Amino acid sequence: MVRIILFLLLIALGAAGAAWIAEQTGDAVLSWGGYRVQTTLPVFVLALGIVVVAAMMIWAILRGAWRTPARMRRNRRERRQARGRHAITQGLLAIGHGDSTAARIHAEAARKHAAHDPLALLLHAQSAQLDGDREGAQRAFRAMAEREDTRLLGLRGLFIEAQRADDPVAAVMVAEEALKLSPSSSWASHAVLGFCCAKGDWAGALKILDNNQSAGLIDKATYRRHRGVLLTARALELEKVDRDLARESVMEAVKLAPTLVPAAVLASKFESEAHQVRRSMRLVETAWLAQPHPDLADAYAHVKLGDSARQRLVRVETLAAKAPDHIEGALAIARAAIDASEFTKAREALAPFIAAPTQRVALLMAEIERTEHGDSGRARAWTLRAVRALHDPAWTADGYVSDRWRPVSPVTGRLDAFQWQTPVAALPSDKGPAIESSPFEEAMLATPRRAVVLAPPKDVDEEKPVPLPVDPAPSAAPAASAPAPTAEQDNAPPPAATAEVAPAEPTRPEAVPAPTPAPPKPAESAPSRPAPLFRSRQDIPKAVPTPIPAVIPLIRAPDDPGVDDEGAPDEFAEQIGPPKAQAGGWRGFLSRWGGN
């Protein structure tokens, strides 16, 4: 609308100017050499306008003819760039959906039409990576690293290729060069920081951490935590080399990260050696409230040197009370109680966790049984149960389980990656119970009862077989101490007296006459017998027992090798060594002829 109004205004101004010129009177005379031209003013203005327009048209034609080659070159370049951009776009899309063949074709087209485009170099490198051509990818990244605009991108690609080739030295060199070009590069600082931690250069790691904090890559809370981790790692390394520097480092670390378990343990140790007992206890208590840990309990128990085992037990009970119902507190109490020979208190501490014990709970129960009663059978049963028990928490980072705390993850190089938690592979499954107790374990862990030898009753028929305990397997021999019901055995000779396991009752001497038998009680009031440990199979019918005459069985001594009874010949068992060679010549012929 504005353009239309302006156009109309220009037409009106032109018309007004032409009318004004036409109204003017006068003559215009042009004298040039011997020529003289005289005309009226309107005609002169009209002729002058025609000359100006003609000159402009001639200039435009000449200028267009002069610029035509450059315009043609520019148009051809623009077409090539458009084709190159199209190839780059299609190539990146092909890489996105994993079509290596299309990506390679578009990369060749992009390199042909837009060889100097940074995206063409990137497309060529990524297509080579998709094809598995590492040398081609490295050439493309080196070409990118030689250009100013793509140098950091090329170094990033070379770093990734060095990691894939398992060349940490080259990867760190590339990361250090990238860190010089761009101190705010997060991947370069992360790589160099992990390398410094791996080789124990804690001063360099602290310097890089300070640079990251000044560049705004990490916040203040993360910076304090990471600095505390690095200082703790340096203190642990220098604990036996430079104790002054180690003490200074760990004291600063525990101020920055008071809940860091290794820092609290080491700082408590230094304070305890300096006879600062209350300060040492406060350090451990602060970390214990955040994360109970066995190292914290051990440091708290030994915070005062020279204490007896009972004094350590009292101190550990005080620490465990700050996090009630936690398994680490119960384990710490049990450990201190065993050292103090307070086995009842140790059992009470572990009682809530016996139903589904962890490995440490089972091992502590085995130690209690072995130390208190000297019962090696029950100790072996608890040890066997510990094999299939749930795993205890451990220092875990990125699926890697370590026996000690580390500042960085050995898998990804991530700082402060280790956490005190149960490993993922050790978590219980929802398809079945985590612990399956066998009858042998139940028998070994059952409460022992007194064995009472009872005299045989007067009215028992001597020819009737007496029930005897069945021994299903030699491995179940230790279960003889557990209560088990007797099963009938058809071929057992009648013994003179039977040893039966009965509930705990006062032993009656044989000299005292048996009391008068009481009238039988009704079936409802009969005490329920315990469930048998080994049940007889119901699917196999039992033959009717036949009376067996009393004979004296022949029993061999344990050291008697016996008589080698030859069994049925076995064609596979007879030939143990290599077969004998067949005789040749006329002897072999005669032997074969005679055998036939």
XYZ file of C-alpha atoms in Angstrom:
596
model
C 0.000 0.000 0.000
C 2.830 2.372 0.861
C 4.609 1.536 -2.375
C 1.456 2.329 -4.406
C 1.082 5.679 -2.707
C 4.729 6.538 -3.317
C 4.416 5.528 -6.985
C 1.380 7.752 -7.439
C 3.179 10.628 -5.753
C 6.141 10.257 -8.106
C 3.853 10.262 -11.135
C 2.096 13.373 -9.878
C 5.410 15.158 -9.290
C 6.673 14.179 -12.742
C 3.490 15.440 -14.397
C 3.630 18.676 -12.445
C 7.274 19.187 -13.479
C 6.521 18.488 -17.152
C 3.585 20.944 -17.127
C 5.767 23.571 -15.506
C 8.518 23.110 -18.125
C 5.962 23.270 -20.965
C 4.668 26.564 -19.675
C 8.146 28.110 -19.677
C 9.104 30.411 -22.577
C 12.504 31.035 -24.051
C 15.090 29.543 -26.400
C 18.092 27.316 -25.795
C 21.184 27.803 -28.027
C 24.045 25.238 -28.207
C 27.207 26.401 -30.034
C 30.003 23.818 -30.541
C 32.784 24.633 -32.978
C 31.178 25.634 -36.273
C 27.824 24.140 -35.308
C 24.949 26.096 -33.817
C 21.739 24.565 -32.519
C 18.787 26.694 -31.359
C 15.510 25.345 -30.005
C 12.840 26.148 -27.512
C 13.303 25.312 -23.841
C 10.723 22.477 -23.607
C 12.185 20.740 -26.640
C 15.707 21.100 -25.250
C 14.711 19.577 -21.903
C 12.980 16.673 -23.700
C 16.021 16.042 -25.883
C 18.321 16.203 -22.891
C 16.215 13.597 -21.069
C 16.299 11.290 -24.084
C 20.082 11.581 -24.275
C 20.457 10.825 -20.554
C 18.201 7.752 -20.777
C 20.067 6.483 -23.840
C 23.395 6.948 -22.091
C 22.145 5.049 -19.067
C 20.924 2.195 -21.238
C 24.224 1.996 -23.087
C 26.112 1.996 -19.738
C 23.935 -0.759 -18.364
C 24.500 -2.872 -21.487
C 28.241 -2.391 -21.401
C 28.380 -3.046 -17.657
C 26.323 -6.229 -17.978
C 28.553 -7.503 -20.760
C 31.612 -6.779 -18.638
C 30.233 -8.583 -15.567
C 28.771 -11.583 -17.344
C 31.827 -13.906 -16.875
C 32.010 -13.131 -13.156
C 28.298 -13.669 -12.803
C 28.552 -17.013 -14.559
C 31.378 -18.090 -12.303
C 29.413 -17.016 -9.239
C 26.327 -18.871 -10.357
C 28.343 -22.021 -10.999
C 29.937 -21.751 -7.543
C 26.573 -21.251 -5.924
C 25.205 -24.324 -7.675
C 28.168 -26.369 -6.459
C 27.685 -25.086 -2.928
C 23.995 -25.916 -3.078
C 24.812 -29.440 -4.214
C 27.412 -29.721 -1.488
C 24.967 -28.519 1.172
C 22.392 -30.986 -0.079
C 24.953 -33.817 0.048
C 26.031 -32.802 3.573
C 22.430 -32.721 4.760
C 21.596 -36.095 3.267
C 24.875 -37.576 4.506
C 24.281 -36.457 8.089
C 20.772 -37.879 7.919
C 22.192 -41.172 6.599
C 24.657 -41.274 9.499
C 21.808 -40.597 11.886
C 19.871 -43.696 10.763
C 23.008 -45.841 10.300
C 23.165 -46.167 6.482
C 26.928 -46.361 5.938
C 26.707 -46.824 2.154
C 24.557 -43.713 1.609
C 26.715 -41.769 4.061
C 29.861 -42.673 2.135
C 28.282 -41.688 -1.215
C 27.080 -38.336 0.132
C 30.476 -37.751 1.769
C 32.211 -38.195 -1.597
C 29.712 -35.827 -3.224
C 30.192 -33.267 -0.443
C 33.975 -33.457 -0.757
C 33.647 -32.970 -4.539
C 31.305 -29.995 -4.461
C 32.249 -28.398 -1.087
C 35.759 -29.542 -0.302
C 36.538 -26.592 1.982
C 33.320 -26.732 3.965
C 33.930 -27.764 7.612
C 30.751 -29.809 7.591
C 32.059 -31.774 4.598
C 35.148 -32.741 6.586
C 32.982 -33.696 9.533
C 30.725 -35.797 7.282
C 33.750 -37.567 5.785
C 35.159 -38.326 9.261
C 31.871 -39.622 10.639
C 31.181 -41.770 7.589
C 34.661 -43.298 7.980
C 33.916 -43.976 11.645
C 30.617 -45.608 10.676
C 32.414 -47.852 8.190
C 35.112 -48.730 10.717
C 37.833 -46.975 8.706
C 39.913 -45.550 11.550
C 42.743 -44.373 9.314
C 40.329 -42.400 7.127
C 38.706 -40.888 10.200
C 42.088 -39.882 11.617
C 43.087 -38.243 8.299
C 39.862 -36.246 8.278
C 40.290 -35.163 11.896
C 43.922 -34.168 11.274
C 42.777 -32.031 8.353
C 40.232 -30.403 10.638
C 42.847 -29.875 13.364
C 45.071 -27.944 10.880
C 42.351 -25.347 10.240
C 41.686 -22.471 12.594
C 37.910 -22.744 12.540
C 37.775 -26.505 13.120
C 40.905 -27.104 15.209
C 39.102 -27.872 18.461
C 36.654 -30.168 16.680
C 39.533 -32.027 15.028
C 41.305 -32.469 18.364
C 38.111 -33.824 19.865
C 37.882 -36.391 17.083
C 41.519 -37.399 17.465
C 40.957 -37.808 21.203
C 38.032 -40.152 20.591
C 40.004 -42.178 18.047
C 42.919 -42.494 20.490
C 40.534 -43.784 23.143
C 39.099 -46.330 20.713
C 42.614 -47.467 19.816
C 43.415 -47.870 23.554
C 46.228 -45.329 23.350
C 45.974 -43.279 26.572
C 49.239 -41.425 25.970
C 48.066 -40.007 22.629
C 44.640 -39.236 24.092
C 46.122 -37.247 26.967
C 48.488 -35.355 24.645
C 45.559 -34.333 22.439
C 43.497 -33.347 25.506
C 46.343 -31.216 26.881
C 46.682 -29.398 23.537
C 42.943 -28.788 23.428
C 43.031 -27.511 27.014
C 45.688 -24.963 26.013
C 43.523 -23.718 23.160
C 40.314 -23.638 25.214
C 40.632 -23.767 29.014
C 36.843 -23.964 29.274
C 36.653 -27.208 27.286
C 34.896 -29.662 29.588
C 35.961 -32.878 27.840
C 39.624 -31.838 27.744
C 39.696 -30.817 31.404
C 37.907 -34.034 32.381
C 40.435 -36.150 30.474
C 43.483 -34.338 31.827
C 42.048 -34.407 35.354
C 41.533 -38.171 35.153
C 45.062 -38.657 33.829
C 46.528 -36.569 36.654
C 44.612 -38.621 39.202
C 45.717 -41.874 37.567
C 49.402 -40.990 37.797
C 49.082 -39.407 41.258
C 49.673 -35.799 40.210
C 47.366 -34.313 42.823
C 48.816 -30.803 42.491
C 48.034 -30.767 38.756
C 44.559 -32.161 39.406
C 43.846 -29.440 41.984
C 45.038 -26.793 39.515
C 42.716 -28.075 36.801
C 39.866 -28.180 39.293
C 40.500 -24.536 40.198
C 40.481 -23.615 36.490
C 37.166 -25.401 36.016
C 35.657 -23.522 38.923
C 36.905 -20.155 37.629
C 35.622 -20.958 34.122
C 32.173 -21.752 35.487
C 32.182 -25.420 34.477
C 31.217 -26.619 37.978
C 29.235 -25.045 40.793
C 30.585 -24.199 44.217
C 29.169 -27.270 46.024
C 30.645 -29.647 43.437
C 33.950 -27.828 43.597
C 34.146 -28.200 47.377
C 33.284 -31.903 47.200
C 35.786 -32.639 44.400
C 38.533 -30.685 46.105
C 37.912 -32.644 49.303
C 38.157 -35.900 47.330
C 41.491 -34.899 45.770
C 42.905 -33.738 49.089
C 41.828 -37.011 50.715
C 43.520 -39.023 47.980
C 46.734 -37.055 48.442
C 46.573 -37.521 52.224
C 46.091 -41.284 51.893
C 49.083 -41.504 49.586
C 51.329 -39.397 51.821
C 50.182 -40.921 55.122
C 53.404 -42.888 55.583
C 55.694 -40.561 53.599
C 54.919 -36.997 54.683
C 52.586 -37.082 57.671
C 52.561 -33.304 58.127
C 51.347 -32.669 54.577
C 48.943 -35.594 54.861
C 47.457 -34.192 58.073
C 47.142 -30.728 56.552
C 45.452 -32.110 53.437
C 42.978 -34.324 55.255
C 42.020 -31.582 57.715
C 41.180 -29.285 54.807
C 39.352 -32.133 53.086
C 37.172 -32.907 56.105
C 36.183 -29.232 56.278
C 35.189 -29.203 52.597
C 33.474 -32.630 52.657
C 32.650 -33.665 56.241
C 30.584 -36.683 55.094
C 33.389 -38.220 53.033
C 34.109 -41.529 54.800
C 37.865 -41.905 54.001
C 38.526 -38.298 55.001
C 36.667 -38.686 58.299
C 38.469 -41.941 59.124
C 41.943 -40.570 58.424
C 41.245 -37.263 60.182
C 39.930 -39.156 63.210
C 43.108 -41.208 63.268
C 45.303 -38.101 63.245
C 43.219 -36.448 65.955
C 43.337 -39.597 68.067
C 47.111 -39.710 67.806
C 47.167 -36.077 68.942
C 45.001 -37.055 71.987
C 42.093 -34.965 70.701
C 39.509 -37.617 71.559
C 36.372 -35.471 71.544
C 37.251 -33.842 68.228
C 38.016 -37.253 66.717
C 34.684 -38.625 67.900
C 32.774 -35.662 66.465
C 34.363 -36.185 63.045
C 33.297 -39.831 62.982
C 29.807 -39.096 64.288
C 29.183 -36.504 61.558
C 30.115 -38.953 58.820
C 28.227 -41.806 60.523
C 24.948 -39.893 60.523
C 25.283 -39.356 56.768
C 26.492 -42.865 55.849
C 27.188 -45.641 58.390
C 30.336 -47.497 57.401
C 32.411 -50.260 59.053
C 35.596 -48.156 58.799
C 33.891 -45.403 60.777
C 32.865 -47.885 63.472
C 36.401 -49.258 63.693
C 37.867 -45.757 63.930
C 35.333 -44.845 66.630
C 36.150 -47.989 68.605
C 39.883 -47.260 68.578
C 39.594 -43.523 69.098
C 41.299 -43.864 72.472
C 44.445 -45.920 72.368
C 44.916 -48.565 75.061
C 41.230 -49.185 75.817
C 40.080 -52.688 76.645
C 37.705 -54.698 74.485
C 34.753 -53.998 76.817
C 35.411 -50.257 76.680
C 35.464 -50.410 72.891
C 32.164 -52.298 72.982
C 30.511 -49.579 75.058
C 31.799 -46.895 72.704
C 30.552 -48.768 69.626
C 27.116 -49.174 71.218
C 26.999 -45.410 71.694
C 27.813 -44.866 68.013
C 25.276 -47.453 66.828
C 22.547 -45.773 68.861
C 22.885 -42.669 66.659
C 21.612 -44.689 63.654
C 19.232 -47.248 65.197
C 18.086 -50.352 63.310
C 20.917 -50.007 60.797
C 22.766 -53.169 59.863
C 26.187 -51.508 60.064
C 25.553 -50.624 63.705
C 24.514 -54.191 64.493
C 27.580 -55.586 62.731
C 29.845 -53.180 64.608
C 28.317 -54.196 67.952
C 28.667 -57.882 67.089
C 32.294 -57.447 66.096
C 33.152 -55.581 69.284
C 31.158 -58.056 71.411
C 33.039 -61.027 69.957
C 36.332 -59.309 70.743
C 35.077 -58.748 74.286
C 33.774 -62.360 74.596
C 30.198 -61.044 75.033
C 28.649 -63.671 72.788
C 25.110 -63.206 74.084
C 25.178 -59.539 73.176
C 26.625 -60.388 69.772
C 23.783 -62.816 69.105
C 21.209 -60.242 70.194
C 22.692 -57.678 67.817
C 22.590 -60.071 64.860
C 19.197 -61.619 65.689
C 17.086 -59.250 63.483
C 19.208 -60.098 60.431
C 19.516 -63.888 60.758
C 16.346 -64.603 58.769
C 17.890 -63.095 55.612
C 21.570 -62.734 56.471
C 24.240 -61.083 54.421
C 27.681 -62.573 54.017
C 29.158 -60.614 56.914
C 26.280 -61.616 59.206
C 26.740 -65.286 58.356
C 30.503 -65.137 58.835
C 30.101 -63.436 62.211
C 27.637 -66.134 63.283
C 30.129 -68.787 62.204
C 32.824 -67.076 64.258
C 30.508 -66.946 67.277
C 29.741 -70.667 67.031
C 33.395 -71.540 66.645
C 34.651 -69.258 69.429
C 31.920 -69.679 72.022
C 31.124 -73.384 71.813
C 33.876 -74.749 69.575
C 31.114 -76.189 67.392
C 32.846 -76.659 64.070
C 29.763 -78.272 62.511
C 27.490 -75.266 63.069
C 30.348 -72.958 62.072
C 30.721 -74.810 58.760
C 26.963 -74.604 58.239
C 27.013 -70.825 58.696
C 30.027 -70.564 56.400
C 28.207 -72.580 53.765
C 25.224 -70.280 54.168
C 27.464 -67.247 53.680
C 28.362 -68.503 50.205
C 24.764 -68.101 49.030
C 23.888 -65.121 51.222
C 23.215 -61.595 50.037
C 26.231 -59.453 49.287
C 27.165 -56.632 51.597
C 27.647 -53.050 50.396
C 30.981 -52.286 48.773
C 32.759 -49.413 47.048
C 31.146 -49.412 43.602
C 31.616 -47.127 40.594
C 30.201 -47.682 37.084
C 29.748 -51.397 37.753
C 33.296 -51.804 39.100
C 33.561 -53.161 42.659
C 36.700 -52.251 44.612
C 37.977 -53.417 47.968
C 38.987 -49.857 48.859
C 37.901 -46.306 48.132
C 39.372 -44.578 45.068
C 39.104 -40.938 43.985
C 38.220 -41.647 40.318
C 36.431 -44.422 38.467
C 38.772 -46.784 36.600
C 36.072 -47.253 33.953
C 35.149 -43.684 32.981
C 37.681 -41.581 34.896
C 34.846 -39.753 36.660
C 35.845 -37.993 39.865
C 34.103 -38.986 43.126
C 32.397 -41.922 41.429
C 32.760 -44.560 44.159
C 29.731 -44.982 46.394
C 29.180 -47.335 49.350
C 26.278 -49.422 48.090
C 25.260 -52.966 47.241
C 26.561 -53.993 43.796
C 23.876 -54.228 41.126
C 24.821 -57.810 40.213
C 24.308 -58.873 43.842
C 20.733 -57.613 44.212
C 18.142 -60.318 44.953
C 15.865 -61.511 42.182
C 12.084 -61.456 42.360
C 11.843 -64.911 40.790
C 12.806 -66.788 43.937
C 14.222 -66.429 47.419
C 17.723 -65.121 47.722
C 18.654 -67.814 50.270
C 17.625 -71.419 49.981
C 18.392 -73.322 53.138
C 18.978 -77.020 52.790
C 17.803 -79.650 55.305
C 21.425 -80.190 56.288
C 21.802 -76.512 57.259
C 18.525 -76.571 59.171
C 19.672 -79.648 61.056
C 23.042 -78.118 61.858
C 21.527 -74.809 62.966
C 18.791 -76.429 65.090
C 18.947 -76.140 68.854
C 20.803 -79.179 70.258
C 18.811 -81.458 72.525
C 19.867 -84.010 75.087
C 20.071 -87.634 73.988
C 18.306 -89.983 76.418
C 18.960 -93.721 76.420
C 15.720 -95.463 77.171
C 15.388 -99.067 78.225
C 13.360 -101.215 75.838
C 9.781 -101.745 76.992
C 8.785 -105.100 78.428
C 5.943 -105.709 76.034
C 7.913 -105.273 72.818
C 8.075 -108.395 70.703
C 11.650 -109.440 70.073
C 10.898 -110.642 66.550
C 9.295 -107.345 65.506
C 11.755 -105.044 63.726
C 12.595 -101.959 65.688
C 12.652 -98.571 63.873
C 16.123 -97.219 63.276
C 17.290 -93.820 61.959
C 17.954 -93.843 58.248
C 21.249 -92.490 56.956
C 20.454 -91.358 53.399
C 23.951 -90.183 52.436
C 27.417 -90.191 53.952
C 27.495 -86.402 53.767
C 24.605 -86.173 56.243
C 26.580 -87.832 59.024
C 27.079 -84.593 60.957
C 23.299 -84.285 61.232
C 23.202 -87.046 63.829
C 23.262 -84.452 66.573
C 20.000 -82.891 65.301
C 16.580 -84.308 66.269
C 15.227 -86.527 63.528
C 12.382 -89.058 63.544
C 13.128 -92.689 62.932
C 12.065 -94.463 59.757
C 11.277 -98.156 59.412
C 13.962 -100.396 57.991
C 12.868 -103.789 56.866
C 16.195 -105.612 56.913
C 17.538 -104.267 60.224
C 18.362 -106.840 62.931
C 16.629 -106.240 66.253
C 19.075 -104.498 68.562
C 19.171 -104.957 72.292
C 18.619 -101.282 73.020
C 17.756 -98.295 70.882
C 19.317 -94.823 71.169
C 16.552 -92.349 70.557
C 16.670 -88.567 70.521
C 13.998 -87.197 72.786
C 13.126 -83.776 74.141
C 15.127 -82.496 77.052
C 14.028 -84.353 80.163
C 15.797 -85.366 83.351
C 17.678 -88.586 82.768
C 16.175 -91.471 84.667
C 18.634 -94.079 85.889
C 17.989 -97.639 84.847
C 17.977 -98.803 88.479
C 14.767 -96.901 89.197
C 11.765 -99.004 88.255
C 9.587 -97.720 85.497
C 6.469 -95.925 86.749
C 3.034 -97.331 86.294
C 1.871 -96.609 82.757
C -0.721 -93.864 82.661
C -3.995 -94.314 80.801
C -3.727 -93.316 77.154
C -4.556 -89.706 76.389
C -7.003 -88.745 73.676
C -5.645 -88.065 70.213
C -6.456 -84.371 70.419
C -4.061 -83.752 73.312
C -1.159 -85.754 71.856
C 1.879 -83.507 71.402
C 2.751 -82.854 67.773
C 5.987 -84.449 66.671
C 8.533 -82.335 64.821
C 8.542 -82.512 61.043
C 10.833 -85.292 59.827
C 14.070 -84.184 58.264
C 14.134 -86.950 55.655
C 10.762 -88.109 54.384
C 10.170 -91.445 52.708
C 8.849 -91.346 49.154
C 5.135 -92.095 48.858
C 5.141 -92.839 45.125
C 7.132 -96.102 45.538
C 5.078 -98.895 47.126
C 6.823 -100.638 50.007
C 6.967 -104.399 50.111
C 5.458 -106.218 53.044
C 8.263 -106.834 55.541
C 9.100 -110.481 55.963
C 10.606 -111.858 59.145
C 14.334 -112.310 58.853
C 16.037 -114.930 60.966
C 18.553 -113.646 63.388
C 21.964 -114.201 61.873
C 25.357 -112.824 62.565
C 26.358 -110.646 59.573
C 29.923 -110.775 58.370
C 31.434 -107.336 58.821
C 34.850 -106.561 57.347
C 37.415 -104.495 59.129
C 38.068 -100.981 57.734
C 41.579 -101.964 56.677
C 40.499 -105.228 54.996
C 40.817 -104.782 51.220
C 38.333 -107.629 50.710
C 38.140 -110.111 47.864
C 38.215 -108.946 44.304
C 35.092 -110.513 42.882
C 35.211 -110.669 39.153
C 32.044 -109.377 37.637
C 30.581 -109.754 34.220
C 33.073 -109.148 31.417
C 32.792 -105.772 29.729
C 34.262 -105.345 26.281
C 34.782 -101.640 26.903
C 36.330 -102.044 30.352
C 38.677 -104.929 29.561
C 40.812 -103.107 27.028
C 42.541 -100.455 29.108
C 45.884 -100.230 27.326
C 46.528 -100.089 23.585
C 45.642 -103.268 21.615
C 48.411 -105.728 20.942
C 49.846 -105.794 17.474
C 48.861 -108.750 15.316
C 51.674 -111.129 14.369
C 52.620 -111.174 10.743
C 54.077 -113.765 8.412
C 53.216 -117.470 8.534
C 52.802 -117.325 12.368
C 50.078 -114.758 12.075
C 48.424 -116.749 9.324
C 48.471 -119.930 11.415
C 47.111 -118.096 14.461
C 44.268 -116.611 12.475
C 43.528 -119.899 10.717
C 43.507 -121.754 14.046
C 41.197 -119.142 15.599
C 38.705 -119.498 12.762
